[in-house]
Amino acid sequence: MKKIDIKKFNKTMDQLVETYTDYKKVTEFERKVGASVCRATELAMSDLKLNSNQPKFRVVSAPTGGSKTSSSIALLSMLANENKGFSGAYICKTIEECDEHYRTLKKLVDNDQLAVFNSLHKTNASPSLMLEKKRELGLEIEDHFDPEDLNNSRLIITTHTRWMKEEEYQTDLGVRKYKGIHRDLIVVDEEPDLFSIYPCQPHEVGELADLLSGSLNLQNDEMKNKVLIHRFTKTLRKIQERMEKITDGAIREATYIPVDLVEEDEYEDVFKLTNQHIRMCLDKSGLNNNTSLNDRLNNILSFIQASAEGMGFHTRQGTSGFYAYKGSMSAESGTLVLDGSADLNGVYGLCKGMELVDVPTVDYRNVELTHVTPPEEFRNKMRPNHILRNAWSARPYMEWLQEYVTSVTPENAEILVVAKKDLLNYGLHKDPGDPYESPFEADWNNRHVHFCNYGRGKGSNKWKDCDHVFLLGDWHLPTSLVIARIGSLKSSHASGLNLNKLGAPRSKDPLVNIIRDSHLQTTFKQMAARISLRNIDDSGIASPAHVYSIDGDLPLLFSSKDKMFPNSPEVKIIGKDQVLEAATATQKLANLLVTSCSYYITNEELKETCGLNPNMIAKAFNSRLVKAIARAKGWERKKSIEVLGYGRGFVLVNETLFNQEGTSISF
């Protein structure tokens, strides 16, 4: 294909930002990001025409705030207006984003060639759902479309869910194709779900059986699939019984066990039932508008079919239950992925066809990172059986948090607090007389505090005026999902995985660590980037911001700081004095390396300060916590004779201080 005219693109970008209510001039940094988007688009469209047998996702990992989304919207509109034969799709994570981008594109292109489709924009959308989203998100939905409108519109906007369903069910839903021909460009905003994972409980299988059984009574004798549905319903009852039996006997089994839920004589019937059969039964039962029920029942069907292929297991750990998975998502030609944290996501490197394009980098010199250790009664307690157990357990923590936040922020500050949904559901962050109507805003001693749960608002600029963010704990990926992702990556039967080795609390399996750490890093960066640090100037320097990790993973923060926030100052450590008395020797060593201003630390000092005997030092120094801090602070373990000129054994040396001061030890 011919190269994209950058001058025309820049002009379209200028026209786009003029439509924004908070209009601002396009920065030079955004111009560079736009050029990266154009280059990735050229490659993606070329892949479709010339290299379709070597499918690739062209990934733009420019940081949040670089206008990846605006650049892509501007480019789609320009290509559609220049070439009446061009067709494209924009894939959003949320309904809110679908509506926002649809309204923007309406101002830029011929509306007759534009359609948006999701549970709110579809014809006959649920009135209760529309009211719920209006209250929750302020959405005023004006235009509605039929599924057929996607197939017949040159430009469409829809969700990740529909895009993935089309691939999973191998059905043309109007996403990838326009009038039966592959669209010229698919833009996927935010990381796609690379894994197909299906959690399920026995009663959910019973729910699907009940629906199918009930629909049989409503169908006439001409129903072609009556025999199939009747037979499959009987199979579902048997599968439910097997799942219940496994659940009842789980206490005597290993934590994770592969499961065989489908008998050989049931195998063919399991794959004859499709999502169309479920949709037909919902129609017969008058439930055709219940999108969430339809999705849940299709998840159950996918669980059963994946289990029939040997890709299912049971766990009694955490959220106990059954999990099944399919192979990881394949890359597709003609597809552009916008993911501001792709460079942190080690999983991309494990999947075929993920190609990152060159993007400009951001300088985070003005972003302060602070790790806060809360009082001992709250430390490492952000769990369902502790702080999150009930409102009574959560109240003391929220009281401490409010006091701490107000002590480190100025009056009239705009603040974002990111927490687990269960904590916010208790409503303890708002007083009864709070002046803000929204459940996600509160006044804390003349500070405007916004609240968001982990996973919500990725890519949103709703909180760009906040200059403080407090991330409460970490959003860990459940171990069962880690195992399922590994099975998906390997396309391996559950019986071929060492489930209990992978699920061990301190598993050293490299895939486990890549998946866990990638999830923590990308989540931390994405949620921190909701605030003012997303505002980037012409030179690529992020605006001042304060990022607080409350009881988060300190070793990971130390080891990945420069990758997440290049050129940011050293991480500040707050609250370490509160844990010294109860700390282990390793924790005391970590604290000493953070606070010490000495050039070297002898074995005698380690014994006195940390309680470490000489034979314990090597193990403590190589622990995950200490190793990350030592690397960040420049501490190394060297022979005493080399450093001091005398003595046996080793001392700890701060090479960073030596290099900064140009100092050498004199005797």
XYZ file of C-alpha atoms in Angstrom:
667
model
C 0.000 0.000 0.000
C 1.089 3.616 -0.452
C 2.553 5.454 2.512
C 0.284 7.536 4.709
C 0.631 11.275 4.114
C 1.808 12.551 7.517
C 0.908 16.168 6.707
C -2.682 15.192 5.932
C -2.767 13.053 9.048
C -1.518 15.915 11.235
C -4.180 18.195 9.769
C -6.879 15.617 10.576
C -5.464 15.279 14.089
C -5.755 19.050 14.543
C -9.377 18.928 13.370
C -10.081 16.122 15.822
C -8.741 17.865 18.923
C -10.759 20.964 18.023
C -13.892 18.880 18.678
C -12.806 18.114 22.259
C -14.407 20.107 25.052
C -10.992 20.490 26.718
C -9.283 21.566 23.493
C -5.512 21.869 23.580
C -2.876 22.098 20.891
C -1.363 18.814 19.703
C 2.121 18.510 21.253
C 5.287 17.535 19.419
C 5.367 14.357 21.483
C 1.858 13.483 20.311
C 2.999 14.120 16.731
C 5.725 11.501 17.241
C 3.225 9.018 18.659
C 0.944 9.736 15.702
C 3.805 8.938 13.335
C 4.286 5.598 15.130
C 0.569 4.842 14.754
C 0.759 5.644 11.028
C 3.809 3.419 10.594
C 2.129 0.544 12.458
C -0.973 1.000 10.288
C 1.080 0.808 7.091
C 2.648 -2.426 8.330
C -0.689 -3.914 9.428
C -2.431 -3.144 6.131
C 0.586 -4.425 4.208
C 0.489 -7.652 6.255
C -3.092 -8.214 5.152
C -2.295 -7.803 1.465
C 1.186 -9.329 1.232
C 1.849 -11.511 4.290
C -1.505 -12.909 5.358
C 0.108 -16.335 5.789
C 2.357 -14.855 8.507
C -0.203 -13.100 10.738
C 0.981 -10.414 13.139
C -0.416 -7.978 15.643
C 1.326 -4.632 15.142
C 1.581 -3.275 18.688
C 1.932 0.428 19.557
C 3.233 0.655 23.126
C 3.402 4.447 23.382
C 2.602 5.464 26.977
C -0.750 6.529 28.321
C -1.180 10.212 27.523
C 0.582 9.982 24.169
C -2.729 10.185 22.253
C -2.591 6.694 20.739
C -6.391 6.597 20.757
C -6.868 10.071 19.268
C -4.264 9.326 16.601
C -6.057 6.109 15.645
C -9.484 7.766 15.500
C -8.069 10.585 13.362
C -6.371 8.080 11.063
C -9.512 5.963 10.599
C -11.547 9.039 9.700
C -8.889 10.287 7.274
C -8.602 6.921 5.500
C -12.395 6.583 5.280
C -12.859 10.104 3.880
C -10.009 9.754 1.353
C -10.974 6.321 0.063
C -14.650 5.376 -0.251
C -13.580 1.735 -0.508
C -11.800 1.738 2.861
C -13.359 -0.161 5.765
C -12.188 -0.334 9.366
C -13.162 -1.302 12.895
C -12.328 0.188 16.280
C -12.436 -2.298 19.181
C -12.971 -0.886 22.705
C -12.723 -2.462 26.150
C -15.868 -0.808 27.507
C -19.293 0.432 26.425
C -18.355 3.869 27.759
C -15.400 4.072 25.365
C -17.563 2.828 22.477
C -19.991 5.686 23.017
C -17.219 8.278 23.401
C -15.433 7.297 20.175
C -18.690 6.940 18.259
C -19.658 10.511 19.160
C -16.222 11.704 18.038
C -16.297 9.889 14.696
C -19.810 11.204 13.996
C -18.260 14.672 13.721
C -15.602 13.527 11.265
C -17.161 11.045 8.813
C -20.337 10.321 6.877
C -22.754 9.018 9.512
C -24.432 6.719 6.985
C -21.236 4.647 6.943
C -20.782 4.503 10.726
C -22.220 2.074 13.287
C -21.632 1.206 16.942
C -22.831 -1.995 18.559
C -22.917 -3.262 22.137
C -25.518 -4.081 24.784
C -26.549 -0.397 25.098
C -26.401 0.634 21.451
C -28.288 -2.345 20.069
C -31.936 -2.075 19.045
C -34.237 -3.090 21.916
C -31.499 -2.543 24.509
C -32.572 -3.327 28.057
C -34.177 -0.188 29.611
C -32.974 -1.215 33.075
C -29.385 -1.586 31.837
C -29.549 1.792 30.096
C -30.809 3.416 33.291
C -28.123 1.677 35.340
C -25.322 2.902 33.056
C -26.805 6.392 32.969
C -26.640 6.560 36.754
C -23.237 4.904 37.003
C -21.426 6.465 34.032
C -23.653 9.331 32.907
C -24.232 7.710 29.497
C -27.038 9.148 27.357
C -27.468 6.651 24.529
C -29.141 8.202 21.482
C -28.467 5.904 18.516
C -29.234 2.200 18.229
C -28.253 -0.381 15.621
C -29.032 -3.925 14.535
C -26.278 -6.564 14.235
C -26.677 -6.393 10.441
C -25.634 -2.733 10.525
C -22.097 -3.820 11.396
C -21.794 -5.960 8.273
C -23.028 -3.078 6.109
C -21.070 -0.152 7.618
C -17.600 0.855 6.458
C -16.593 2.086 9.911
C -17.712 0.308 13.063
C -17.076 0.527 16.785
C -17.680 -2.428 19.068
C -16.266 -4.234 22.094
C -13.463 -6.706 22.724
C -16.143 -9.200 23.716
C -17.810 -9.207 20.291
C -14.455 -9.217 18.495
C -13.336 -12.281 20.471
C -16.701 -14.050 20.136
C -16.415 -13.804 16.377
C -13.100 -15.670 16.481
C -14.166 -18.209 19.100
C -17.426 -19.147 17.387
C -15.967 -18.803 13.870
C -19.017 -16.722 12.930
C -19.188 -13.505 10.904
C -20.519 -10.917 13.362
C -19.601 -7.958 11.169
C -16.424 -7.100 13.071
C -13.613 -8.354 10.862
C -15.553 -8.245 7.589
C -17.469 -5.579 5.681
C -20.020 -7.150 3.336
C -18.119 -10.425 3.505
C -14.687 -8.946 2.720
C -11.969 -8.535 5.372
C -11.740 -4.955 6.605
C -8.635 -3.007 5.667
C -7.764 -2.205 9.283
C -8.789 -3.428 12.746
C -7.700 -1.219 15.667
C -7.790 -2.925 19.075
C -7.620 -0.417 21.939
C -5.936 -1.865 25.062
C -4.415 -5.299 25.542
C -6.513 -8.068 24.010
C -7.424 -11.064 26.148
C -4.837 -13.463 24.808
C -6.252 -16.412 26.736
C -9.656 -18.104 26.648
C -10.335 -19.198 30.237
C -13.650 -20.457 31.572
C -14.277 -20.704 35.332
C -17.345 -22.734 36.273
C -19.220 -24.152 39.268
C -21.476 -27.251 39.330
C -24.649 -25.214 39.879
C -23.921 -23.188 36.727
C -23.960 -26.363 34.638
C -27.312 -27.074 36.265
C -28.479 -23.597 35.259
C -27.745 -24.330 31.589
C -29.508 -27.698 31.874
C -32.566 -26.010 33.414
C -32.775 -23.467 30.579
C -32.522 -26.115 27.872
C -35.000 -28.388 29.619
C -37.469 -25.551 30.158
C -37.247 -24.421 26.545
C -38.196 -27.911 25.320
C -41.617 -27.501 26.913
C -42.139 -24.258 24.972
C -41.157 -25.596 21.556
C -43.462 -27.154 18.982
C -43.056 -30.551 17.369
C -41.364 -29.029 14.322
C -38.344 -28.100 16.399
C -35.421 -29.647 14.470
C -33.001 -29.731 17.397
C -35.363 -31.111 20.017
C -33.663 -34.522 20.171
C -30.181 -32.967 20.375
C -31.166 -30.565 23.151
C -32.916 -33.318 25.108
C -29.852 -35.579 24.864
C -27.455 -32.761 25.757
C -29.575 -31.820 28.781
C -29.190 -35.357 30.129
C -25.429 -35.123 29.575
C -25.324 -31.819 31.472
C -27.017 -33.432 34.484
C -24.352 -36.154 34.501
C -21.540 -33.606 34.214
C -23.014 -31.628 37.105
C -23.090 -34.800 39.239
C -19.444 -35.548 38.404
C -18.426 -32.002 39.322
C -20.300 -32.205 42.633
C -18.639 -35.541 43.415
C -15.190 -34.084 42.706
C -15.996 -31.047 44.863
C -17.174 -33.206 47.777
C -14.019 -35.332 47.655
C -11.591 -32.463 47.046
C -10.402 -32.362 50.662
C -8.749 -35.749 50.106
C -7.099 -34.691 46.844
C -4.206 -32.449 45.890
C -4.876 -28.713 45.694
C -5.082 -28.847 41.894
C -6.239 -31.920 39.970
C -6.987 -32.486 36.256
C -10.604 -33.466 35.652
C -12.296 -35.767 33.158
C -15.901 -34.587 33.008
C -17.067 -35.846 29.608
C -17.376 -39.547 28.782
C -16.363 -40.900 25.380
C -19.948 -41.569 24.273
C -20.913 -37.971 25.184
C -18.064 -36.293 23.310
C -19.769 -35.743 19.944
C -22.995 -34.360 21.442
C -21.015 -31.847 23.499
C -19.704 -30.229 20.311
C -22.975 -30.381 18.392
C -24.604 -27.829 20.689
C -23.630 -24.263 19.736
C -24.170 -20.735 20.969
C -26.944 -20.419 18.362
C -28.866 -23.162 20.163
C -28.505 -21.250 23.422
C -29.690 -18.037 21.762
C -32.698 -19.897 20.316
C -33.623 -21.298 23.736
C -33.323 -17.837 25.297
C -35.640 -16.483 22.605
C -38.196 -19.200 23.327
C -38.009 -18.398 27.035
C -38.414 -14.644 26.490
C -34.865 -13.939 27.698
C -33.340 -12.830 24.404
C -32.457 -9.358 25.756
C -30.588 -10.714 28.782
C -27.042 -10.224 27.495
C -25.308 -11.144 30.756
C -27.250 -14.430 30.978
C -26.404 -15.241 27.363
C -22.704 -14.591 28.008
C -22.737 -16.682 31.185
C -24.424 -19.653 29.499
C -22.012 -19.514 26.570
C -19.131 -19.484 29.064
C -20.550 -22.696 30.585
C -20.801 -24.310 27.156
C -17.210 -23.302 26.342
C -16.092 -24.696 29.721
C -17.679 -28.069 28.956
C -16.229 -28.214 25.439
C -12.717 -27.268 26.623
C -12.970 -29.825 29.444
C -13.954 -32.468 26.896
C -10.604 -31.773 25.200
C -8.760 -32.492 28.468
C -8.076 -28.834 29.269
C -9.813 -28.574 32.631
C -8.853 -28.806 36.295
C -10.312 -28.410 39.773
C -8.836 -26.376 42.602
C -9.699 -26.055 46.265
C -7.403 -23.060 46.612
C -8.701 -19.471 46.748
C -11.854 -19.205 44.657
C -12.343 -22.972 44.596
C -14.019 -24.500 41.599
C -13.347 -25.674 38.074
C -11.365 -23.993 35.313
C -11.010 -24.850 31.640
C -8.991 -23.150 28.921
C -8.278 -23.150 25.206
C -5.167 -22.255 23.240
C -3.943 -18.662 23.336
C -5.284 -16.159 20.824
C -3.586 -16.158 17.426
C -2.259 -12.974 15.852
C -4.213 -11.623 12.871
C -3.045 -9.723 9.813
C -4.399 -6.222 9.347
C -4.644 -5.632 13.086
C -3.210 -2.751 15.107
C -3.070 -3.075 18.927
C -2.810 0.005 21.172
C -1.314 -1.006 24.524
C 0.606 1.541 26.572
C 2.103 -1.123 28.836
C 3.004 -3.699 26.178
C 6.696 -3.111 26.856
C 6.137 -4.323 30.440
C 4.080 -7.346 29.481
C 6.398 -10.333 29.247
C 3.499 -12.457 28.019
C 3.677 -10.709 24.625
C 7.094 -12.274 24.150
C 5.617 -15.734 24.700
C 2.953 -15.379 21.989
C 3.686 -15.689 18.272
C 3.177 -12.722 16.000
C 3.396 -9.874 18.538
C 5.453 -7.153 16.836
C 6.110 -3.898 18.713
C 6.772 -0.816 16.586
C 9.198 1.914 17.635
C 7.626 4.611 19.816
C 8.954 7.726 21.577
C 9.818 7.345 25.260
C 8.685 9.485 28.188
C 10.864 11.134 30.822
C 9.302 10.713 34.289
C 11.749 12.947 36.158
C 8.854 14.775 37.874
C 7.079 11.657 39.145
C 7.672 10.777 42.798
C 7.185 7.138 43.809
C 6.597 6.324 47.462
C 6.157 2.920 49.067
C 4.183 3.039 52.313
C 4.166 0.284 54.915
C 0.931 0.625 56.929
C 0.687 -0.108 60.664
C 1.326 -3.728 61.609
C -2.378 -4.572 62.048
C -2.977 -3.802 58.350
C 0.272 -5.081 56.862
C -0.306 -7.815 54.235
C -3.966 -7.960 55.291
C -5.723 -6.743 52.107
C -7.378 -10.143 51.793
C -10.926 -11.582 51.889
C -10.312 -13.140 55.296
C -8.883 -9.970 56.857
C -9.560 -6.323 55.885
C -12.000 -7.291 53.123
C -13.978 -9.735 55.275
C -16.718 -7.269 56.204
C -17.351 -3.566 56.876
C -16.435 -3.966 60.542
C -12.983 -5.318 59.582
C -12.465 -2.665 56.907
C -13.444 0.394 58.965
C -10.188 0.791 60.994
C -8.150 0.513 57.802
C -10.201 3.184 56.022
C -9.897 5.481 59.047
C -6.114 5.090 59.000
C -6.010 5.601 55.221
C -8.015 8.822 55.359
C -5.780 10.179 58.099
C -2.635 9.262 56.164
C -3.838 10.654 52.817
C -4.806 13.995 54.341
C -1.457 14.193 56.153
C 0.613 13.971 52.941
C -1.561 15.994 50.538
C -2.388 19.723 50.470
C -5.879 21.155 50.839
C -7.890 21.381 47.597
C -5.812 18.575 46.085
C -7.353 16.317 43.443
C -6.631 12.744 44.544
C -7.310 9.288 43.104
C -7.544 6.207 45.332
C -7.358 2.822 43.590
C -8.686 -0.082 45.644
C -10.219 -3.502 45.345
C -13.900 -3.406 44.505
C -14.892 -5.263 47.685
C -13.383 -2.513 49.834
C -15.225 0.278 48.009
C -18.502 -1.649 48.106
C -18.672 -1.113 51.877
C -19.059 2.631 51.262
C -16.745 3.538 54.148
C -14.918 6.123 52.033
C -17.926 8.488 52.169
C -19.538 10.153 55.180
C -23.359 10.409 55.256
C -23.254 14.173 54.686
C -20.668 14.103 51.920
C -21.274 16.924 49.370
C -20.563 14.755 46.302
C -23.454 12.796 44.797
C -21.283 10.260 43.001
C -20.438 7.106 44.974
C -16.939 7.423 43.499
C -16.142 10.858 44.955
C -15.748 12.158 48.496
C -14.534 15.152 50.468
C -11.682 14.240 52.793
C -10.876 17.307 54.860
C -11.161 19.742 51.915
C -9.550 17.345 49.453
C -11.482 16.095 46.430
C -10.899 12.340 46.443
C -11.915 10.115 43.514
C -12.222 6.334 43.833
C -11.682 3.620 41.277
C -11.426 -0.132 41.613
C -8.569 -2.083 40.055
C -9.182 -2.908 36.407
C -11.596 -0.007 35.839
C -10.846 3.021 33.705
C -7.871 1.714 31.728
C -7.096 4.324 29.100
C -9.577 6.806 30.576
C -8.517 10.428 31.073
C -11.244 11.066 33.640
C -8.719 11.642 36.442
C -6.006 13.467 34.458
C -6.276 16.504 36.756
C -5.413 14.477 39.868
C -1.771 14.806 40.896
C -1.799 12.202 43.697
C -2.728 8.532 43.372
C -2.813 5.949 46.161
C -2.784 2.314 45.058
C -3.988 0.116 47.920
C -2.169 -3.209 47.901
C -1.625 -5.089 44.661
C -4.075 -6.672 42.245
C -2.679 -10.188 42.115
C -3.737 -12.622 39.427
C -5.378 -15.657 41.104
C -3.133 -18.716 40.930
C -5.805 -20.729 39.109
C -5.807 -18.144 36.301
C -2.000 -18.254 36.158
C -2.138 -22.034 35.694
C -4.895 -21.751 33.092
C -2.845 -19.179 31.157
C 0.142 -21.512 31.132
C -2.040 -24.361 29.881
C -3.422 -22.022 27.230
C 0.050 -20.885 26.137
C 1.271 -24.454 25.855
C -2.016 -25.782 24.418
C -1.444 -28.583 26.902
C -3.874 -30.997 28.523
C -4.242 -30.379 32.258
C -2.855 -33.858 32.904
C 0.327 -32.803 31.100
C 0.928 -29.886 33.470
C 2.530 -30.225 36.885
C -0.444 -28.410 38.395
C 0.671 -28.429 42.022
C 4.213 -27.340 41.190
C 2.826 -24.445 39.149
C 0.364 -23.581 41.917
C 2.867 -23.699 44.782
C 2.933 -20.460 46.860
C 6.608 -19.857 46.024
C 6.679 -21.484 42.615
C 9.926 -20.846 40.760
C 8.541 -21.854 37.388
C 9.677 -19.138 34.933
C 6.286 -18.943 33.202
C 4.538 -18.452 36.546
C 6.866 -15.586 37.424
C 6.563 -13.937 33.994
C 2.756 -14.053 34.076
C 2.468 -12.888 37.707
C 5.037 -10.100 37.488
C 3.759 -8.875 34.108
C 0.252 -8.621 35.530
C 1.429 -6.656 38.584
C 3.660 -4.307 36.573
C 1.136 -3.541 33.854
C -1.659 -3.011 36.389
C 0.483 -0.685 38.521
C 1.568 1.377 35.503
C -1.930 1.519 33.989
C -3.624 2.618 37.213
C -0.880 5.107 38.127
C -1.139 6.590 34.633
C -4.747 7.592 35.219
C -3.547 10.848 36.840
C -1.527 13.905 35.783
C 1.611 12.002 34.764
C -0.336 11.158 31.581
C 0.017 14.840 30.606
C 3.214 14.925 28.535
C 4.831 18.071 27.134
C 6.465 18.693 23.744
C 9.783 17.303 24.975
C 8.231 14.100 26.260
C 8.444 15.037 29.943
C 5.558 13.893 32.133
C 3.815 16.373 34.436
C 4.561 16.288 38.177
C 2.725 13.543 40.041
C 2.887 11.630 43.315
C 2.360 7.863 43.176
C 1.890 6.021 46.482
C 2.038 2.230 46.720
C 0.346 1.296 49.991
C 1.726 -2.086 51.094
C 2.441 -3.100 47.507
C 5.165 -5.435 46.252
C 8.309 -3.512 47.259
C 10.889 -5.764 45.536
C 8.963 -5.604 42.280
C 8.619 -1.825 42.551
C 12.362 -1.453 43.088
C 13.340 -3.847 40.311
C 10.902 -2.501 37.692
C 10.811 1.225 38.551
C 13.139 2.282 35.749
C 11.236 0.191 33.235
C 7.833 1.519 34.324
C 8.901 5.140 34.893
C 12.238 5.879 33.156
C 14.356 8.609 34.786
C 12.084 8.865 37.846
C 13.723 9.634 41.226
C 14.527 6.882 43.709
C 11.607 5.220 45.447
C 10.895 6.740 48.856
C 10.205 4.339 51.720
C 7.678 5.409 54.379
C 6.641 3.559 57.512
C 9.626 1.220 57.729
C 10.185 2.094 61.398
C 6.774 0.636 62.240
C 7.823 -2.891 61.306
C 11.354 -3.116 62.672
C 10.499 -4.867 65.909
C 8.390 -7.553 64.226
C 10.585 -7.845 61.135
C 12.568 -10.923 60.196
C 16.333 -10.704 59.818
C 15.895 -10.511 56.038
C 13.399 -7.637 56.338
C 15.785 -5.820 58.680
C 18.595 -6.251 56.160
C 16.378 -4.827 53.411
C 15.561 -1.850 55.617
C 19.246 -1.317 56.430
C 20.221 -1.246 52.752
C 17.525 1.348 52.060
C 18.505 3.676 54.907
C 22.265 3.259 55.269
C 24.523 6.093 54.118
C 27.701 4.081 54.737
C 30.061 2.989 51.997
C 30.272 -0.502 53.448
C 28.650 -2.677 56.120
C 30.650 -5.286 58.030
C 29.534 -8.675 59.323
C 29.652 -7.307 62.865
C 27.171 -4.551 61.960
C 24.885 -7.078 60.267
C 24.932 -9.238 63.379
C 24.159 -6.307 65.674
C 21.541 -4.557 63.498
C 19.823 -7.460 61.761
C 20.630 -10.496 63.877
C 22.393 -12.164 60.945
C 25.206 -14.596 61.699
C 27.922 -14.815 58.999
C 26.546 -18.121 57.698
C 23.093 -16.511 57.192
C 24.145 -13.420 55.239
C 24.474 -14.926 51.746
C 20.986 -16.449 51.845
C 19.416 -13.223 53.148
C 21.276 -11.092 50.582
C 20.018 -13.286 47.721
C 16.385 -13.249 48.868
C 13.854 -11.691 46.489
C 13.260 -8.665 48.728
C 16.903 -7.847 49.439
C 18.171 -8.625 45.936
C 15.810 -6.083 44.355
C 16.763 -3.367 46.843
C 20.477 -4.155 46.581
C 20.354 -3.894 42.801
C 18.453 -0.597 42.943
C 20.694 0.920 45.618
C 24.004 -0.404 44.276
C 24.924 -2.818 47.074
C 27.290 -5.692 46.295
C 28.922 -8.413 48.393
C 32.721 -8.385 48.141
C 35.641 -9.963 49.927
C 36.744 -8.016 52.982
C 40.412 -8.166 51.964
C 39.588 -6.434 48.643
C 37.598 -3.646 50.278
C 39.203 -3.096 53.674
C 42.633 -4.565 53.041
C 42.284 -7.035 55.874
C 39.994 -9.678 57.333
C 38.307 -12.818 56.104
C 34.846 -13.263 54.710
C 32.765 -10.627 52.974
C 31.398 -7.109 53.480
C 28.522 -5.297 51.763
C 29.711 -2.398 49.597
C 27.622 0.449 48.150
C 29.148 0.907 44.693
C 26.708 3.724 43.869
C 28.042 5.907 46.696
C 31.622 5.200 45.675
C 30.911 6.186 42.067
C 28.899 9.297 42.983
C 31.494 10.619 45.405
C 34.539 9.356 43.512
C 35.622 7.975 46.844
C 38.088 5.233 47.596
C 38.648 3.648 50.977
C 41.858 4.682 52.643
C 43.544 2.749 55.416
